[in-house]
Coordinates of C-alpha atoms in Angstrom, one line a residue:
Chain U
X457 CA 31.2 34.3 -72.8
X458 CA 28.0 36.0 -73.9
X459 CA 25.4 33.7 -75.5
X460 CA 25.1 34.1 -79.3
X461 CA 21.8 35.8 -80.2
X462 CA 19.7 33.2 -82.1
X463 CA 18.2 34.0 -85.5
X464 CA 14.7 34.3 -84.1
X465 CA 15.9 36.6 -81.2
X466 CA 17.5 38.9 -83.8
X467 CA 14.3 39.0 -85.8
X468 CA 12.3 39.9 -82.7
X469 CA 14.8 42.5 -81.5
X470 CA 15.0 44.3 -84.8
X471 CA 11.2 44.2 -85.4
X472 CA 10.6 45.8 -82.1
X473 CA 13.4 48.4 -82.6
X474 CA 12.2 49.3 -86.1
X475 CA 8.5 48.8 -85.4
X476 CA 8.1 46.7 -88.5
X477 CA 7.6 43.1 -89.5
X478 CA 7.7 43.9 -93.2
X479 CA 10.4 42.3 -95.3
X480 CA 11.5 44.4 -98.2
X481 CA 11.8 42.1 -101.3
X482 CA 14.5 43.2 -103.7
X483 CA 13.7 41.5 -107.0
X484 CA 14.9 43.8 -109.8
X485 CA 13.0 43.9 -113.1
X486 CA 15.1 46.0 -115.4
X487 CA 12.2 47.2 -117.5
X488 CA 10.5 48.6 -114.4
X489 CA 13.5 50.5 -113.0
X490 CA 13.5 54.1 -114.2
X491 CA 17.2 54.4 -114.5
X492 CA 19.7 53.9 -117.4
X493 CA 23.2 52.5 -117.6
X494 CA 25.0 49.3 -116.9
X495 CA 22.8 46.6 -115.3
X496 CA 25.1 46.3 -112.2
X497 CA 24.9 50.1 -111.5
X498 CA 21.2 50.4 -112.3
X499 CA 20.2 47.6 -110.0
X500 CA 22.5 48.7 -107.2
X501 CA 21.6 52.4 -107.4
X502 CA 17.9 51.7 -107.5
X503 CA 17.8 49.6 -104.4
X504 CA 20.5 51.6 -102.6
X505 CA 18.5 54.8 -103.1
X506 CA 15.3 53.1 -101.9
X507 CA 17.0 51.7 -98.8
X508 CA 18.8 54.9 -98.0
X509 CA 15.5 56.8 -98.2
X510 CA 14.0 54.3 -95.8
X511 CA 16.9 54.8 -93.4
X512 CA 16.7 58.6 -93.7
X513 CA 13.0 58.6 -93.1
X514 CA 13.4 56.5 -89.9
X515 CA 11.8 53.3 -91.4
X516 CA 14.9 51.2 -91.7
X517 CA 13.7 47.7 -92.9
X518 CA 13.8 45.0 -90.3
X519 CA 15.0 42.6 -93.0
X520 CA 15.3 42.5 -96.8
X521 CA 15.0 39.6 -99.2
X522 CA 16.7 39.5 -102.6
X523 CA 15.6 36.6 -104.8
X524 CA 18.7 35.0 -106.4
X525 CA 17.0 34.4 -109.7
X526 CA 16.6 38.1 -110.5
X527 CA 20.3 38.7 -110.2
X528 CA 21.5 35.4 -111.7
X529 CA 19.6 36.0 -114.9
X530 CA 22.0 38.9 -115.6
X531 CA 25.1 36.8 -115.1
X532 CA 28.2 38.3 -113.5
X533 CA 26.7 41.8 -113.7
X534 CA 23.6 40.8 -111.8
X535 CA 25.6 38.9 -109.1
X536 CA 27.9 41.9 -108.6
X537 CA 24.9 44.1 -108.0
X538 CA 23.7 41.5 -105.5
X539 CA 27.0 41.6 -103.7
X540 CA 27.0 45.4 -103.5
X541 CA 23.4 45.5 -102.2
X542 CA 24.4 42.9 -99.5
X543 CA 27.4 45.1 -98.6
X544 CA 25.2 48.2 -98.3
X545 CA 22.7 46.3 -96.0
X546 CA 25.5 45.1 -93.8
X547 CA 26.9 48.6 -93.4
X548 CA 23.5 49.6 -92.3
X549 CA 22.7 46.7 -90.0
X550 CA 19.9 45.3 -92.2
X551 CA 19.8 41.5 -92.3
X552 CA 19.4 39.7 -95.6
X553 CA 17.4 36.6 -96.5
X554 CA 18.6 35.2 -99.8
X555 CA 15.6 33.7 -101.5
X556 CA 17.2 30.9 -103.4
X557 CA 15.0 27.9 -102.6
X558 CA 18.1 25.6 -102.8
X559 CA 17.5 22.0 -102.3
X560 CA 20.3 19.5 -102.6
X561 CA 21.9 17.0 -100.3
X562 CA 25.1 16.3 -98.3
X563 CA 28.2 17.6 -99.9
X564 CA 26.2 19.5 -102.5
X565 CA 24.1 21.2 -99.8
X566 CA 27.3 22.0 -98.0
X567 CA 28.6 23.7 -101.1
X568 CA 25.4 25.8 -101.3
X569 CA 25.8 26.8 -97.7
X570 CA 29.4 27.8 -98.3
X571 CA 28.4 29.9 -101.3
X572 CA 25.4 31.5 -99.5
X573 CA 27.0 32.3 -96.2
X574 CA 30.7 32.5 -96.9
X575 CA 30.7 34.0 -100.4
X576 CA 27.5 36.0 -100.6
X577 CA 27.5 36.6 -96.8
X578 CA 23.8 36.8 -96.2
X579 CA 22.0 36.1 -92.9
X580 CA 19.4 33.6 -94.0
X581 CA 18.3 31.5 -96.9
X582 CA 15.2 29.7 -98.2
X583 CA 15.4 26.0 -98.9
X584 CA 13.2 23.4 -100.5
X585 CA 13.2 20.2 -98.5
X586 CA 11.3 17.9 -101.0
X587 CA 14.4 15.7 -100.6
X588 CA 14.0 15.5 -96.9
X589 CA 16.2 16.5 -93.9
X590 CA 19.4 15.7 -95.9
X591 CA 18.8 19.2 -97.5
X592 CA 18.7 20.9 -94.1
X593 CA 21.5 19.2 -92.1
X594 CA 24.5 20.8 -93.8
X595 CA 23.1 24.1 -92.7
X596 CA 23.0 23.3 -89.0
X597 CA 26.6 24.5 -88.3
X598 CA 25.6 27.9 -89.8
X599 CA 22.5 28.0 -87.7
X600 CA 24.6 27.6 -84.6
X601 CA 26.3 30.9 -85.6
X602 CA 23.0 32.8 -85.8
X603 CA 22.1 32.1 -89.4
X604 CA 18.5 31.3 -90.4
X605 CA 17.1 28.7 -92.8
X606 CA 13.5 28.8 -94.1
X607 CA 12.0 25.6 -95.4
X608 CA 9.1 25.9 -98.0
X609 CA 5.9 24.7 -96.5
X610 CA 2.8 26.0 -98.2
X611 CA 3.8 28.4 -100.9
X612 CA 1.8 31.5 -102.2
X613 CA 1.4 30.5 -105.8
X614 CA -1.7 29.2 -107.6
X615 CA -0.4 25.7 -108.3
X616 CA 1.1 25.1 -104.8
X617 CA -1.7 22.7 -103.9
X618 CA -0.8 20.2 -106.6
X619 CA 1.6 18.5 -104.3
X620 CA 1.4 20.5 -101.0
X621 CA -2.3 20.1 -100.5
X622 CA -2.5 16.4 -101.2
X623 CA -4.1 14.5 -98.4
X624 CA -2.1 11.7 -96.8
X625 CA -3.5 8.4 -95.5
X626 CA -3.5 9.7 -92.0
X627 CA -5.6 12.8 -93.0
X628 CA -2.7 15.3 -92.9
X629 CA -1.8 17.4 -95.8
X630 CA 1.7 17.2 -97.4
X631 CA 2.5 20.8 -96.3
X632 CA 2.0 19.7 -92.7
X633 CA 4.3 16.7 -93.2
X634 CA 6.9 19.2 -94.4
X635 CA 6.3 21.2 -91.2
X636 CA 6.7 18.0 -89.3
X637 CA 10.3 17.6 -90.6
X638 CA 11.2 21.0 -89.1
X639 CA 9.5 20.3 -85.8
X640 CA 11.1 16.8 -85.6
X641 CA 14.6 18.3 -86.0
X642 CA 13.8 20.8 -83.2
X643 CA 12.4 18.1 -80.9
X644 CA 15.6 16.2 -81.2
X645 CA 17.5 19.4 -80.4
X646 CA 19.7 19.0 -83.5
X647 CA 19.7 22.7 -84.3
X648 CA 19.6 26.0 -82.5
X649 CA 16.1 27.1 -81.5
X650 CA 14.6 29.7 -83.8
X651 CA 17.0 29.1 -86.6
X652 CA 14.7 27.0 -88.8
X653 CA 11.8 28.9 -90.2
X654 CA 9.1 28.2 -92.7
X655 CA 7.7 29.8 -95.9
X656 CA 3.9 30.1 -96.0
X657 CA 2.0 32.2 -98.5
X658 CA -0.2 35.1 -97.5
X659 CA -2.6 33.9 -100.2
X660 CA -3.5 31.0 -97.9
X661 CA -4.4 32.5 -94.5
X662 CA -6.2 29.4 -93.3
X663 CA -3.2 27.2 -93.9
X664 CA -1.0 29.9 -92.4
X665 CA -2.9 29.9 -89.2
X666 CA -3.0 26.1 -89.2
X667 CA 0.8 25.9 -89.6
X668 CA 1.5 28.6 -87.0
X669 CA -0.8 27.0 -84.5
X670 CA 0.9 23.6 -85.2
X671 CA 4.3 25.0 -84.4
X672 CA 3.0 26.7 -81.2
X673 CA 1.3 23.4 -80.2
X674 CA 4.6 21.5 -80.7
X675 CA 6.3 24.2 -78.6
X676 CA 8.9 25.0 -81.3
X677 CA 10.1 28.5 -82.4
X678 CA 9.6 28.7 -86.1
X679 CA 9.8 32.2 -87.6
X680 CA 7.6 32.4 -90.7
X681 CA 8.4 34.2 -93.9
X682 CA 5.2 35.2 -95.6
X683 CA 5.2 36.3 -99.3
X684 CA 2.2 36.8 -101.5
X685 CA 0.9 40.2 -100.2
X686 CA 0.0 42.7 -103.0
X687 CA -0.1 41.5 -106.6
X688 CA -0.5 37.9 -105.7
X689 CA -3.6 38.8 -103.7
X690 CA -2.8 38.3 -100.0
X691 CA -3.6 40.9 -97.5
X692 CA -1.1 42.0 -94.7
X693 CA -4.0 42.5 -92.3
X694 CA -5.3 39.0 -92.9
X695 CA -1.8 37.7 -92.2
X696 CA -1.5 39.4 -88.9
X697 CA -5.0 38.0 -88.0
X698 CA -3.9 34.5 -88.9
X699 CA -0.8 34.9 -86.7
X700 CA -2.9 35.7 -83.7
X701 CA -3.3 39.4 -84.0
X702 CA -1.1 42.5 -83.4
X703 CA -0.9 41.9 -79.6
X704 CA 0.6 38.4 -79.9
X705 CA 4.2 38.6 -78.6
X706 CA 5.3 36.0 -81.2
X707 CA 4.4 38.2 -84.1
X708 CA 7.7 40.0 -84.0
X709 CA 9.8 37.1 -85.3
X710 CA 7.7 36.6 -88.4
X711 CA 8.1 38.6 -91.6
X712 CA 5.6 39.6 -94.3
X713 CA 7.4 40.1 -97.6
X714 CA 6.4 42.7 -100.2
X715 CA 8.5 43.1 -103.4
X716 CA 6.9 44.8 -106.3
X717 CA 4.8 46.8 -103.9
X718 CA 8.0 48.7 -103.2
X719 CA 9.8 48.6 -106.5
X720 CA 6.7 49.7 -108.4
X721 CA 5.3 52.0 -105.7
X722 CA 6.3 55.0 -107.9
X723 CA 4.1 53.7 -110.7
X724 CA 1.1 53.2 -108.4
X725 CA 1.6 56.6 -106.9
X726 CA 2.1 58.3 -110.3
X727 CA 5.4 59.9 -109.3
X728 CA 9.0 59.8 -110.5
X729 CA 10.3 59.8 -107.0
X730 CA 10.7 55.9 -106.7
X731 CA 12.5 56.1 -103.4
X732 CA 10.0 58.4 -101.8
X733 CA 7.2 56.3 -103.1
X734 CA 8.7 53.1 -101.6
X735 CA 9.1 54.9 -98.2
X736 CA 5.5 55.9 -98.3
X737 CA 4.4 52.3 -99.0
X738 CA 6.6 51.0 -96.2
X739 CA 5.1 53.5 -93.7
X740 CA 1.6 52.5 -94.9
X741 CA 2.3 48.8 -94.5
X742 CA 4.0 49.2 -91.0
X743 CA 0.9 51.1 -89.9
X744 CA -1.4 48.4 -91.3
X745 CA 0.3 45.5 -89.6
X746 CA 2.1 47.1 -86.7
X747 CA 1.1 47.3 -83.1
Chain C
X1079 CA 11.6 23.7 -142.8
X1080 CA 13.2 20.7 -141.0
X1081 CA 11.6 19.7 -137.8
X1082 CA 13.5 20.6 -134.6
X1083 CA 15.0 17.5 -133.0
X1084 CA 13.3 17.1 -129.6
X1085 CA 15.4 16.7 -126.4
X1086 CA 14.6 13.0 -126.1
X1087 CA 15.5 12.4 -129.7
X1088 CA 18.8 14.1 -129.2
X1089 CA 19.5 12.0 -126.1
X1090 CA 18.6 8.8 -128.1
X1091 CA 20.7 9.7 -131.1
X1092 CA 23.8 10.6 -129.1
X1093 CA 23.6 7.5 -126.9
X1094 CA 23.4 5.3 -130.0
X1095 CA 26.2 7.1 -131.8
X1096 CA 28.4 7.0 -128.7
X1097 CA 27.3 3.7 -127.4
X1098 CA 26.7 5.1 -123.9
X1099 CA 23.9 6.1 -121.6
X1100 CA 26.3 7.3 -118.9
X1101 CA 26.2 10.9 -117.8
X1102 CA 29.5 12.2 -116.6
X1103 CA 28.9 14.3 -113.5
X1104 CA 31.2 17.2 -113.1
X1105 CA 31.2 18.1 -109.4
X1106 CA 34.6 19.6 -108.5
X1107 CA 35.9 19.0 -104.9
X1108 CA 39.1 21.1 -104.8
X1109 CA 40.8 18.9 -102.2
X1110 CA 40.4 15.8 -104.4
X1111 CA 41.8 17.4 -107.6
X1112 CA 45.5 16.7 -107.9
X1113 CA 46.4 20.1 -109.4
X1114 CA 47.5 23.4 -108.0
X1115 CA 46.8 27.0 -108.9
X1116 CA 43.9 29.4 -109.2
X1117 CA 40.5 27.7 -108.6
X1118 CA 39.1 28.6 -112.0
X1119 CA 42.1 27.1 -113.8
X1120 CA 42.3 24.0 -111.6
X1121 CA 38.7 23.1 -112.0
X1122 CA 38.6 23.8 -115.7
X1123 CA 41.9 22.1 -116.5
X1124 CA 40.9 19.0 -114.5
X1125 CA 37.7 18.4 -116.3
X1126 CA 39.0 19.6 -119.7
X1127 CA 41.7 17.0 -119.5
X1128 CA 39.3 14.3 -118.4
X1129 CA 36.8 15.1 -121.2
X1130 CA 39.6 15.5 -123.8
X1131 CA 41.0 12.1 -122.9
X1132 CA 37.5 10.6 -123.3
X1133 CA 37.2 12.2 -126.7
X1134 CA 40.6 11.0 -127.8
X1135 CA 39.9 7.4 -126.6
X1136 CA 36.7 7.3 -128.6
X1137 CA 34.4 7.3 -125.5
X1138 CA 33.0 10.8 -125.9
X1139 CA 30.3 11.3 -123.2
X1140 CA 26.7 11.3 -124.4
X1141 CA 26.0 14.0 -121.8
X1142 CA 27.6 15.7 -118.8
X1143 CA 26.1 17.1 -115.6
X1144 CA 27.8 19.8 -113.6
X1145 CA 26.1 20.5 -110.3
X1146 CA 25.7 24.3 -109.9
X1147 CA 26.5 24.3 -106.1
X1148 CA 30.1 23.0 -106.6
X1149 CA 30.9 26.0 -108.8
X1150 CA 28.8 28.6 -106.9
X1151 CA 30.6 27.8 -103.6
X1152 CA 33.7 29.4 -105.2
X1153 CA 32.0 32.6 -106.2
X1154 CA 32.9 34.2 -109.5
X1155 CA 36.0 32.0 -110.0
X1156 CA 33.9 28.9 -109.8
X1157 CA 31.2 30.3 -112.1
X1158 CA 33.9 31.3 -114.6
X1159 CA 35.2 27.7 -114.5
X1160 CA 31.7 26.4 -115.2
X1161 CA 31.4 28.7 -118.2
X1162 CA 34.7 27.5 -119.6
X1163 CA 33.7 23.9 -119.1
X1164 CA 30.3 24.5 -120.8
X1165 CA 32.2 26.2 -123.7
X1166 CA 34.5 23.2 -124.1
X1167 CA 31.6 20.8 -124.2
X1168 CA 29.8 22.8 -126.8
X1169 CA 32.9 22.9 -129.0
X1170 CA 32.9 19.1 -128.8
X1171 CA 29.2 18.5 -129.2
X1172 CA 28.6 17.2 -125.7
X1173 CA 25.3 18.4 -124.2
X1174 CA 25.1 19.7 -120.7
X1175 CA 22.5 19.2 -117.9
X1176 CA 22.9 21.9 -115.3
X1177 CA 22.0 20.2 -112.0
X1178 CA 20.6 23.2 -110.2
X1179 CA 17.3 21.9 -108.8
X1180 CA 15.8 25.3 -109.2
X1181 CA 12.2 25.7 -108.1
X1182 CA 10.5 29.0 -108.2
X1183 CA 7.4 30.5 -109.9
X1184 CA 6.3 32.7 -112.7
X1185 CA 8.6 35.7 -113.3
X1186 CA 11.2 34.2 -110.9
X1187 CA 11.2 30.9 -112.8
X1188 CA 11.5 32.9 -116.0
X1189 CA 14.5 34.6 -114.6
X1190 CA 16.1 31.2 -113.8
X1191 CA 15.4 30.0 -117.3
X1192 CA 17.0 33.1 -118.7
X1193 CA 20.1 32.6 -116.6
X1194 CA 20.4 28.9 -117.3
X1195 CA 19.7 28.8 -121.0
X1196 CA 20.7 32.3 -122.2
X1197 CA 23.6 33.1 -119.9
X1198 CA 25.1 29.7 -119.0
X1199 CA 23.9 28.2 -122.3
X1200 CA 23.3 24.7 -121.1
X1201 CA 21.0 22.2 -122.8
X1202 CA 18.9 21.0 -119.9
X1203 CA 18.3 21.7 -116.2
X1204 CA 17.0 19.9 -113.1
X1205 CA 14.0 21.5 -111.3
X1206 CA 12.2 20.9 -108.0
X1207 CA 8.4 21.2 -108.6
X1208 CA 7.3 21.0 -104.9
X1209 CA 5.5 24.3 -105.8
X1210 CA 3.6 22.6 -108.6
X1211 CA 3.4 23.3 -112.4
X1212 CA 4.1 27.1 -111.9
X1213 CA 7.7 26.0 -111.6
X1214 CA 7.7 24.2 -114.9
X1215 CA 5.6 26.5 -117.2
X1216 CA 8.2 29.3 -117.7
X1217 CA 10.5 26.6 -119.2
X1218 CA 8.1 25.5 -121.9
X1219 CA 9.2 28.0 -124.5
X1220 CA 12.8 26.7 -124.1
X1221 CA 11.5 23.1 -124.4
X1222 CA 10.1 24.0 -127.8
X1223 CA 13.6 24.9 -128.9
X1224 CA 15.0 21.5 -127.9
X1225 CA 15.9 22.1 -124.3
X1226 CA 15.3 19.6 -121.5
X1227 CA 13.8 20.0 -118.0
X1228 CA 14.1 17.2 -115.4
X1229 CA 11.7 17.3 -112.4
X1230 CA 12.7 15.6 -109.2
X1231 CA 10.6 12.6 -108.5
X1232 CA 12.2 10.0 -106.2
X1233 CA 15.7 11.2 -105.3
X1234 CA 18.7 9.0 -104.5
X1235 CA 19.4 10.2 -100.9
X1236 CA 18.7 8.5 -97.7
X1237 CA 16.0 10.9 -96.4
X1238 CA 14.2 11.2 -99.7
X1239 CA 11.3 9.1 -98.4
X1240 CA 10.4 11.6 -95.6
X1241 CA 8.1 13.4 -98.0
X1242 CA 8.4 11.5 -101.3
X1243 CA 7.3 8.1 -99.9
X1244 CA 4.4 9.3 -97.9
X1245 CA 1.2 7.5 -98.9
X1246 CA -1.7 9.5 -100.1
X1247 CA -5.3 8.8 -99.3
X1248 CA -5.8 7.1 -102.7
X1249 CA -2.9 4.8 -102.0
X1250 CA -0.4 6.5 -104.3
X1251 CA 3.0 7.8 -103.0
X1252 CA 3.9 11.5 -103.2
X1253 CA 6.6 10.7 -105.8
X1254 CA 4.0 9.3 -108.1
X1255 CA 1.9 12.4 -107.7
X1256 CA 5.0 14.4 -108.8
X1257 CA 5.2 12.1 -111.8
X1258 CA 1.5 12.8 -112.4
X1259 CA 2.2 16.5 -112.8
X1260 CA 4.6 15.8 -115.7
X1261 CA 2.3 13.3 -117.3
X1262 CA -0.6 15.7 -117.0
X1263 CA 1.3 18.4 -118.8
X1264 CA 2.2 16.0 -121.6
X1265 CA -1.4 14.8 -121.9
X1266 CA -2.6 18.3 -122.5
X1267 CA 0.1 18.7 -125.1
X1268 CA 1.3 21.9 -123.4
X1269 CA 5.0 21.1 -124.1
X1270 CA 7.1 19.3 -126.7
X1271 CA 7.2 15.5 -126.3
X1272 CA 10.4 14.3 -124.7
X1273 CA 11.4 17.6 -123.2
X1274 CA 10.2 17.0 -119.6
X1275 CA 12.2 14.3 -117.8
X1276 CA 12.4 13.0 -114.3
X1277 CA 15.1 12.4 -111.7
X1278 CA 15.0 9.1 -110.0
X1279 CA 17.7 7.6 -107.8
X1280 CA 19.5 4.4 -108.7
X1281 CA 19.4 3.6 -105.0
X1282 CA 15.7 2.9 -105.4
X1283 CA 15.4 0.4 -108.3
X1284 CA 11.9 -0.7 -107.4
X1285 CA 10.6 2.9 -107.5
X1286 CA 12.6 3.5 -110.6
X1287 CA 10.9 0.6 -112.4
X1288 CA 7.5 1.7 -111.1
X1289 CA 8.0 5.3 -112.3
X1290 CA 9.3 4.2 -115.7
X1291 CA 6.4 1.7 -116.1
X1292 CA 4.0 4.4 -115.1
X1293 CA 5.2 6.8 -117.9
X1294 CA 5.2 4.0 -120.4
X1295 CA 1.6 3.1 -119.4
X1296 CA 0.6 6.8 -119.8
X1297 CA 2.2 6.8 -123.2
X1298 CA 4.4 9.8 -122.5
X1299 CA 8.1 10.2 -123.3
X1300 CA 9.9 11.0 -120.1
X1301 CA 13.7 10.7 -120.2
X1302 CA 15.0 9.7 -116.8
X1303 CA 18.2 11.1 -115.1
X1304 CA 19.4 8.5 -112.7
X1305 CA 22.1 9.5 -110.1
X1306 CA 23.2 7.5 -107.1
X1307 CA 25.4 4.9 -108.8
X1308 CA 28.7 4.3 -107.0
X1309 CA 29.4 5.8 -103.6
X1310 CA 25.6 6.2 -102.8
X1311 CA 25.2 2.5 -103.4
X1312 CA 23.2 2.1 -106.6
X1313 CA 24.3 -0.4 -109.3
X1314 CA 24.3 0.5 -113.0
X1315 CA 23.3 -3.0 -113.9
X1316 CA 20.3 -2.9 -111.6
X1317 CA 19.2 0.4 -113.2
X1318 CA 19.3 -1.1 -116.7
X1319 CA 17.3 -4.1 -115.4
X1320 CA 14.7 -1.7 -113.8
X1321 CA 14.4 0.1 -117.2
X1322 CA 13.5 -3.1 -119.0
X1323 CA 16.9 -4.4 -119.9
X1324 CA 19.6 -3.6 -122.5
X1325 CA 17.4 -4.7 -125.4
X1326 CA 14.7 -2.2 -124.6
X1327 CA 14.7 0.5 -127.3
X1328 CA 13.6 3.2 -124.8
X1329 CA 16.8 2.8 -122.8
X1330 CA 18.7 5.1 -125.0
X1331 CA 17.0 8.3 -123.9
X1332 CA 17.8 7.7 -120.2
X1333 CA 21.0 8.6 -118.5
X1334 CA 22.8 7.1 -115.5
X1335 CA 24.9 9.7 -113.7
X1336 CA 28.3 9.0 -112.1
X1337 CA 30.3 11.8 -110.6
X1338 CA 33.0 10.9 -108.1
X1339 CA 33.4 7.6 -109.9
X1340 CA 35.2 9.6 -112.5
X1341 CA 36.8 12.4 -110.6
X1342 CA 38.2 10.0 -108.0
X1343 CA 38.9 7.1 -110.4
X1344 CA 42.6 7.9 -110.2
X1345 CA 42.5 7.3 -106.4
X1346 CA 40.6 4.0 -106.7
X1347 CA 43.0 2.9 -109.5
X1348 CA 46.1 4.0 -107.5
X1349 CA 47.5 6.1 -110.4
X1350 CA 48.4 9.8 -110.9
X1351 CA 46.9 9.7 -114.4
X1352 CA 43.5 11.1 -113.4
X1353 CA 42.3 11.5 -117.0
X1354 CA 43.3 8.0 -118.0
X1355 CA 41.7 6.6 -114.9
X1356 CA 38.4 8.3 -115.7
X1357 CA 38.5 7.0 -119.3
X1358 CA 39.0 3.5 -118.0
X1359 CA 36.0 3.9 -115.6
X1360 CA 33.8 5.2 -118.4
X1361 CA 34.8 2.2 -120.7
X1362 CA 34.0 -0.2 -117.8
X1363 CA 30.6 1.5 -117.2
X1364 CA 29.7 1.6 -120.8
X1365 CA 30.4 -2.1 -121.1
X1366 CA 28.4 -2.9 -117.9
X1367 CA 25.3 -1.1 -119.1
X1368 CA 25.6 -0.9 -122.8
X1369 CA 24.0 -3.2 -125.4

């Protein structure tokens, strides 16, 4: 029997094959999509055309990340568009992280896992473990099948420090205590190595470095998902620096997410060719962060 | 122009009218529902019959709480059942809290708010503010229209202490810092009084009392949603005690949630009349906690 490829191994393999650690965020804002028609078709066509152009231009994304909220807001139409995008990605061997930040416990978390992996059929999901390890545990059986689960650690937004940066009695910050939960699960070998990742904002490069160094020092494999580059103010080059530089072998399992940087590339580049503009932006980013 | 009734005022009015502070949790587990057929119909029929029996027996719930995960796991069929249950509740003047524990920021949180209030048309939602006030802000316009938003504070599950109970440098626990975010928003009068609530588990009556006392001392109106009674081990009578007892006027805006206590009442009571069993359980609980 061949060993199942772990989630982190898959991330590493695809990044090397595609020479990219960029995650293409797929967060549709209808009023920024230059297409008309039914919402389901507009959303699907927009992203299908962008992804197809990337494939055609030999910059197939090493992963994509739709945020559930952007589809959910349009009800069944939005969710059908999400399903079609997921289907297109599978046909083209592009893994999908569903950014849903789910956080519930026991049977409820099991129900989320079922919906996420069995119904929507994505490859990874983001979760919020404010409720502790009870949120994560029901996902472990899926991790054994190669799925990935990213826990929020230090998020990219302005108010993330209100809870996450609070200093504990022992001098640690709350975000490090959140990282501790992940490392603790790994240490007890409760879950497949490389299947539990962390979300850390590009807008906080010092904390990003601190968290990455912490996982390295604990000798655990924690792929990071790093949003916040672009509009939110983070820089992809700073992220790579914080992760130990381009030459660091570990860099391949991490992903830097960019969303509106792609969907609004055509606006920034003053063109109507939205797919071509997104391709250009991905090539630029791959060059900026790649080896 | 008449003043819009605030969310907390609505909770208080309905609890007094219906002599109940019990929230009827609607978390369908297919293998525990004694009906056969399509999932959408099975789920809708089961809860419609339970709620109709409660209405007929003069114990109309003062609120219900479907957990999104239990519907989402069944895909479109599950979500259609949720829509039909919400519709039935509206027709019968029963408000709905969607337990979705959403937690995202800015435009993404706006998208969640749109899906929750404009598409699913519920009256309140649970949110996870590990990411800080950025999670809550996009909900404020809905709060002005009488909607409610409950932030997770100290949750009912076993591992809730892993992050929530950590002691900060100033001696406070993390769950109190989460409560502080809500109180701070109220103090600055950024949101309608009584529209931001908190989730606190019945399994932690000491922390429940501490949090309720804290809000009272800060002079802010924070309706609490209290799950964890029944299987999880919390007692409804203890909850009432922690909230200052039956005679406390504030008690009416709070809600104690029971889910499987209703859906599995027919199993506990060894009967096939699942609706009648749920009615009996609601009457018992109302008597236990009511004035």
